[in-house]
């Protein structure tokens, strides 16, 4: 297997990071709850949070659908077959990860659990270090100038 055919990682860290962050937020929210707003404004924020969750999920689903449509694997344990730069990838180089982190932030508002906000930021940092950097190296090796031009036009997160 040549270098360009090697997948960016051997273990699918991003979903594990997102799920772990959610689990930690739930555990901390029940064992060490942080203060939260009360009353009608809290309920308004819960509605906004629900919209944020739906938006994050929609972004991730659109990105997965786009990957499947062009025939490139979604899983980071497989080498990219095509460089996808349109659809949700025109606004973020990582819309699936952005969707996952957005869902965590929205869940904070829906559940009145501030730990989800902290978990979302921690998950974003962990994904950047553990997943995005290796994926970017992989895409640079595989697609060269086309990827570098895309990276100059589109931000990593948003």
XYZ file of C-alpha atoms in Angstrom:
158
model
C 0.000 0.000 0.000
C 1.437 3.370 -0.975
C 1.366 6.415 1.273
C -1.547 7.992 -0.585
C -3.588 4.800 -0.172
C -3.126 4.663 3.603
C -6.158 5.813 5.577
C -5.788 8.867 7.791
C -6.309 6.809 10.955
C -6.716 3.231 12.095
C -9.460 3.836 14.657
C -12.654 5.896 14.120
C -11.928 8.491 16.807
C -14.455 11.203 15.878
C -17.673 9.310 16.734
C -16.041 7.904 19.870
C -15.042 11.416 20.939
C -18.530 12.845 20.327
C -20.315 9.981 22.096
C -17.843 10.067 25.002
C -18.268 13.826 25.358
C -22.056 13.406 25.496
C -21.786 10.612 28.058
C -19.429 12.658 30.240
C -21.773 15.673 30.024
C -24.708 13.503 31.102
C -22.780 11.991 34.008
C -21.446 15.348 35.172
C -24.838 16.974 34.691
C -26.427 14.515 37.105
C -23.583 14.262 39.623
C -22.228 17.837 39.560
C -24.930 20.038 38.007
C -23.929 23.536 37.007
C -26.283 26.500 37.499
C -28.731 27.169 34.664
C -31.319 29.796 33.864
C -34.869 29.198 35.009
C -38.267 30.331 33.816
C -39.580 31.251 30.378
C -36.176 32.284 29.010
C -34.792 28.809 29.789
C -37.708 27.276 27.883
C -37.097 29.647 24.970
C -33.441 28.553 24.955
C -34.546 24.922 24.960
C -36.495 25.601 21.767
C -33.497 27.317 20.226
C -31.385 24.352 21.320
C -33.729 21.946 19.573
C -33.299 23.940 16.351
C -29.518 23.880 16.826
C -29.588 20.085 17.307
C -31.686 19.668 14.150
C -29.323 21.994 12.256
C -26.241 20.071 13.381
C -27.814 16.736 12.510
C -28.937 18.053 9.117
C -25.430 19.325 8.339
C -23.887 15.955 9.227
C -26.489 13.987 7.251
C -26.047 16.203 4.183
C -22.281 15.716 4.360
C -22.567 11.930 4.701
C -25.054 11.865 1.823
C -22.661 13.898 -0.330
C -19.771 11.519 0.438
C -21.904 8.526 -0.500
C -23.159 10.172 -3.676
C -19.630 10.780 -5.006
C -18.364 7.377 -3.835
C -15.872 8.302 -1.152
C -15.878 6.592 2.236
C -17.352 8.345 5.253
C -15.266 6.421 7.778
C -11.882 7.991 8.568
C -10.367 4.502 8.678
C -10.577 4.354 4.873
C -8.625 6.376 2.330
C -10.505 9.156 0.553
C -11.424 8.342 -3.038
C -12.557 11.834 -4.064
C -12.025 15.358 -2.835
C -15.476 16.708 -1.998
C -15.659 20.516 -2.053
C -19.318 21.260 -2.737
C -22.536 21.058 -0.754
C -21.848 21.328 2.991
C -18.125 21.046 2.237
C -18.292 24.476 0.616
C -18.894 26.061 4.043
C -16.761 23.790 6.242
C -13.988 21.324 5.490
C -15.388 19.187 8.323
C -19.191 19.471 8.293
C -19.715 16.060 9.896
C -17.566 17.002 12.892
C -19.067 20.489 12.974
C -22.510 18.871 13.030
C -21.543 16.630 15.933
C -20.133 19.477 18.009
C -23.145 21.634 17.149
C -25.445 18.881 18.412
C -23.569 18.841 21.733
C -23.946 22.602 22.116
C -27.651 22.405 21.246
C -28.148 19.637 23.783
C -26.888 21.996 26.492
C -29.807 24.297 25.776
C -32.352 21.500 25.420
C -31.342 19.665 28.600
C -30.376 22.752 30.675
C -27.001 21.066 31.207
C -24.034 23.430 30.800
C -21.628 20.493 30.786
C -22.659 19.870 27.163
C -21.167 23.240 26.197
C -17.850 22.352 27.797
C -18.028 18.862 26.324
C -18.687 20.332 22.868
C -15.630 22.558 22.998
C -13.478 19.753 24.404
C -14.708 17.401 21.670
C -13.917 20.013 19.019
C -10.360 20.402 20.299
C -9.856 16.632 20.564
C -11.227 16.044 17.053
C -8.980 18.787 15.678
C -5.890 17.198 17.184
C -6.671 13.502 16.839
C -8.670 13.358 13.601
C -8.581 16.516 11.499
C -4.812 16.954 11.393
C -4.171 13.375 10.185
C -7.042 13.697 7.700
C -5.607 16.944 6.341
C -2.188 15.314 5.864
C -3.892 12.406 4.096
C -5.870 14.706 1.789
C -2.779 16.759 1.017
C -0.818 13.626 0.060
C -3.714 12.213 -1.937
C -4.975 15.314 -3.760
C -2.046 17.750 -3.563
C -2.644 21.227 -4.943
C -6.396 20.680 -5.363
C -6.699 20.082 -1.602
C -4.392 22.961 -0.692
C -6.441 25.334 -2.881
C -9.642 24.082 -1.253
C -8.129 24.524 2.236
C -7.305 28.142 1.386
C -10.921 28.824 0.298
C -12.853 26.977 3.018
C -12.274 27.143 6.753
C -11.659 24.053 8.824
C -14.742 24.389 11.040
C -16.889 27.276 9.757
